[in-house]
Coordinates of C-alpha atoms in Angstrom, one line a residue:
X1 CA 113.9 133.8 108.8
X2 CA 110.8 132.2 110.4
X3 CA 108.3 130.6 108.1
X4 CA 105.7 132.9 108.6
X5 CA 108.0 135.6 107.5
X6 CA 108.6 133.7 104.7
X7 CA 105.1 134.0 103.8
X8 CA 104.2 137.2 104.5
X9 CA 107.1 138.0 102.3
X10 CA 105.7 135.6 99.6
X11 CA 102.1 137.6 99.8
X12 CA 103.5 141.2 99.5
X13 CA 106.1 139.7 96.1
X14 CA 103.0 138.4 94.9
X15 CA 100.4 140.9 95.6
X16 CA 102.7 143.6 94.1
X17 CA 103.2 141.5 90.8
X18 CA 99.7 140.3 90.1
X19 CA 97.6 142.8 91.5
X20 CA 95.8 140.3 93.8
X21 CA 97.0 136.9 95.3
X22 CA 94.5 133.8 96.5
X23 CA 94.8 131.6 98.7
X24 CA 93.0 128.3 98.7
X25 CA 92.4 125.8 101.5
X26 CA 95.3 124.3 102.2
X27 CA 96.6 128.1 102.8
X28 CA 98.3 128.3 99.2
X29 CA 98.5 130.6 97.2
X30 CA 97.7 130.8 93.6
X31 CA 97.7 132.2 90.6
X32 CA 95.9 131.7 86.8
X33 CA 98.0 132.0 83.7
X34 CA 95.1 130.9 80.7
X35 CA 94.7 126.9 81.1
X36 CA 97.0 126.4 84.0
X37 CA 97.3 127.9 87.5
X38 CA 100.5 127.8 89.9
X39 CA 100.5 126.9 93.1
X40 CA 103.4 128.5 95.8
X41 CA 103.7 127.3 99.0
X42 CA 106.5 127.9 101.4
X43 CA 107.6 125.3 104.1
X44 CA 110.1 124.6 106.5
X45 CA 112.7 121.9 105.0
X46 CA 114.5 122.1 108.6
X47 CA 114.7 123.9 111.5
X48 CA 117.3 125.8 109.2
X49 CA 116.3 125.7 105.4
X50 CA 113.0 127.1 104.6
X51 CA 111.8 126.5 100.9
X52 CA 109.2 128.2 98.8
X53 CA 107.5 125.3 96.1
X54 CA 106.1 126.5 93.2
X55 CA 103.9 124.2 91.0
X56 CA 101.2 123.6 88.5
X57 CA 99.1 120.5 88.1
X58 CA 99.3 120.2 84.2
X59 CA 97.3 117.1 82.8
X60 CA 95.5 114.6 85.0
X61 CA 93.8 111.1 84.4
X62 CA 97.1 110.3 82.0
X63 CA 97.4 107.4 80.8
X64 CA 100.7 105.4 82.1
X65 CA 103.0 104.5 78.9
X66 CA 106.7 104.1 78.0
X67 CA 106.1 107.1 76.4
X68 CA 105.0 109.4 78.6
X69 CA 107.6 108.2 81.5
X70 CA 110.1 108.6 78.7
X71 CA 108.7 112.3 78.2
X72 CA 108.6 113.3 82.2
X73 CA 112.6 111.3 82.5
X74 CA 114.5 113.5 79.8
X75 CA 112.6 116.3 77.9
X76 CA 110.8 117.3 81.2
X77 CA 114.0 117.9 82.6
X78 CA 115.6 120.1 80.4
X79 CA 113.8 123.3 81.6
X80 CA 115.7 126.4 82.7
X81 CA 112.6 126.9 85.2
X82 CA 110.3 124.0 86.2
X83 CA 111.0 120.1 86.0
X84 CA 108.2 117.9 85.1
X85 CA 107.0 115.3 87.6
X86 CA 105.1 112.0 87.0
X87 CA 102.4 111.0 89.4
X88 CA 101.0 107.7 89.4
X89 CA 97.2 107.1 90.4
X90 CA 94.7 104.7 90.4
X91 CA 93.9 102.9 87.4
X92 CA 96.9 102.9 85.5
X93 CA 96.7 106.9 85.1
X94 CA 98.8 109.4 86.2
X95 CA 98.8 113.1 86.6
X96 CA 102.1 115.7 85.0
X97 CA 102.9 118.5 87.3
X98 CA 105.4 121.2 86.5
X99 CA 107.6 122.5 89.8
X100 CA 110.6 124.6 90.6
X101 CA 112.0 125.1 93.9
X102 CA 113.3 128.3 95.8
X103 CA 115.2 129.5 98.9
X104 CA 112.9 131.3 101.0
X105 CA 115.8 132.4 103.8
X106 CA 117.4 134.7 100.5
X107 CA 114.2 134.9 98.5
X108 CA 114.1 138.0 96.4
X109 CA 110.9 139.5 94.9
X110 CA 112.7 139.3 91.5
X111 CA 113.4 135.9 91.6
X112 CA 110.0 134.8 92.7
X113 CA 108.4 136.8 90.5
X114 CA 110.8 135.1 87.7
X115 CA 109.8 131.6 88.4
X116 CA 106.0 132.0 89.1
X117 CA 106.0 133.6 85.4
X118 CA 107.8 131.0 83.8
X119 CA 106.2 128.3 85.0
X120 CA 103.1 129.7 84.8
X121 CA 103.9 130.3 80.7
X122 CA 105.5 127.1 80.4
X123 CA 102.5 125.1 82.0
X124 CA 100.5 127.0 79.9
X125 CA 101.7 126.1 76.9
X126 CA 103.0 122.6 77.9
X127 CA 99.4 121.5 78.7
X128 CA 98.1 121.9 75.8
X129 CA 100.8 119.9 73.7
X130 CA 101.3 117.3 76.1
X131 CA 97.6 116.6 76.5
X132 CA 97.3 116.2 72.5
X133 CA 100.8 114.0 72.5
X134 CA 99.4 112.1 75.8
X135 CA 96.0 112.1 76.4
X136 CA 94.4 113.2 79.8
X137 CA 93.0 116.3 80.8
X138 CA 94.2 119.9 82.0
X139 CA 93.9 120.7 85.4
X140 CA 90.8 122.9 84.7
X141 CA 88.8 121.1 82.5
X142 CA 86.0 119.1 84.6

């Protein structure tokens, strides 16, 4: 399947389940779920294996300590959907982004539907604890 089938595919699974689909500039689409909002953007991985990322950009400006690498190495793991990723910046901050990865080649609307959702619920409520436990601040807030 070509990437641009992938993501016409990716429009009409989301457009049915939401209601309405944006896109932003980067040509991704998006979604709002409260505080957080996921991102899903399909790519080629090869000229054989095309991929459809879903994320969401949880906390930014984080600070950098044992604990909060310790946080993103085991309990951000253990998700059924979604993985938490670290991101180091400037200034010894960070940023916590929540992902999950799909096969767009056998992508079926139930199973993207199914991961937007649970990410989407699971940054949503993630945010809020990790940015009391951590510091930082949600992807929304200015």
């Amino acid at each position: 399947m070509s990437i641009d089938q992938v993501k016409a595919k990716v429009q009409r699974i989301l457009t049915e389940t939401f209601g309405s689909v944006s896109v932003d500039q980067d040509g991704d689409f998006f979604t709002r779920f409260d505080s957080a909002v996921v991102y899903i953007r399909p790519f080629e991985k090869s000229d054989e294996v095309t991929l459809v990322r879903t994320w969401s950009i949880m906390l930014r400006d984080v600070p950098l300590t044992p604990e909060v690498y310790r946080w993103v190495a085991t309990e951000g793991q253990a998700f059924f959907f979604g993985r938490a990723q670290l991101f180091e910046e400037e200034g010894g901050k960070g940023s916590i982004h929540f992902s999950h990865n799909l096969l767009g080649d056998f992508l079926d609307p139930e199973e993207l539907q199914w991961a937007v959702i649970a990410l989407g619920n699971s940054a949503n409520e993630l945010d809020d604890q990790l940015q009391s436990r951590f510091g930082g601040r949600k992807f929304l807030d200015s």
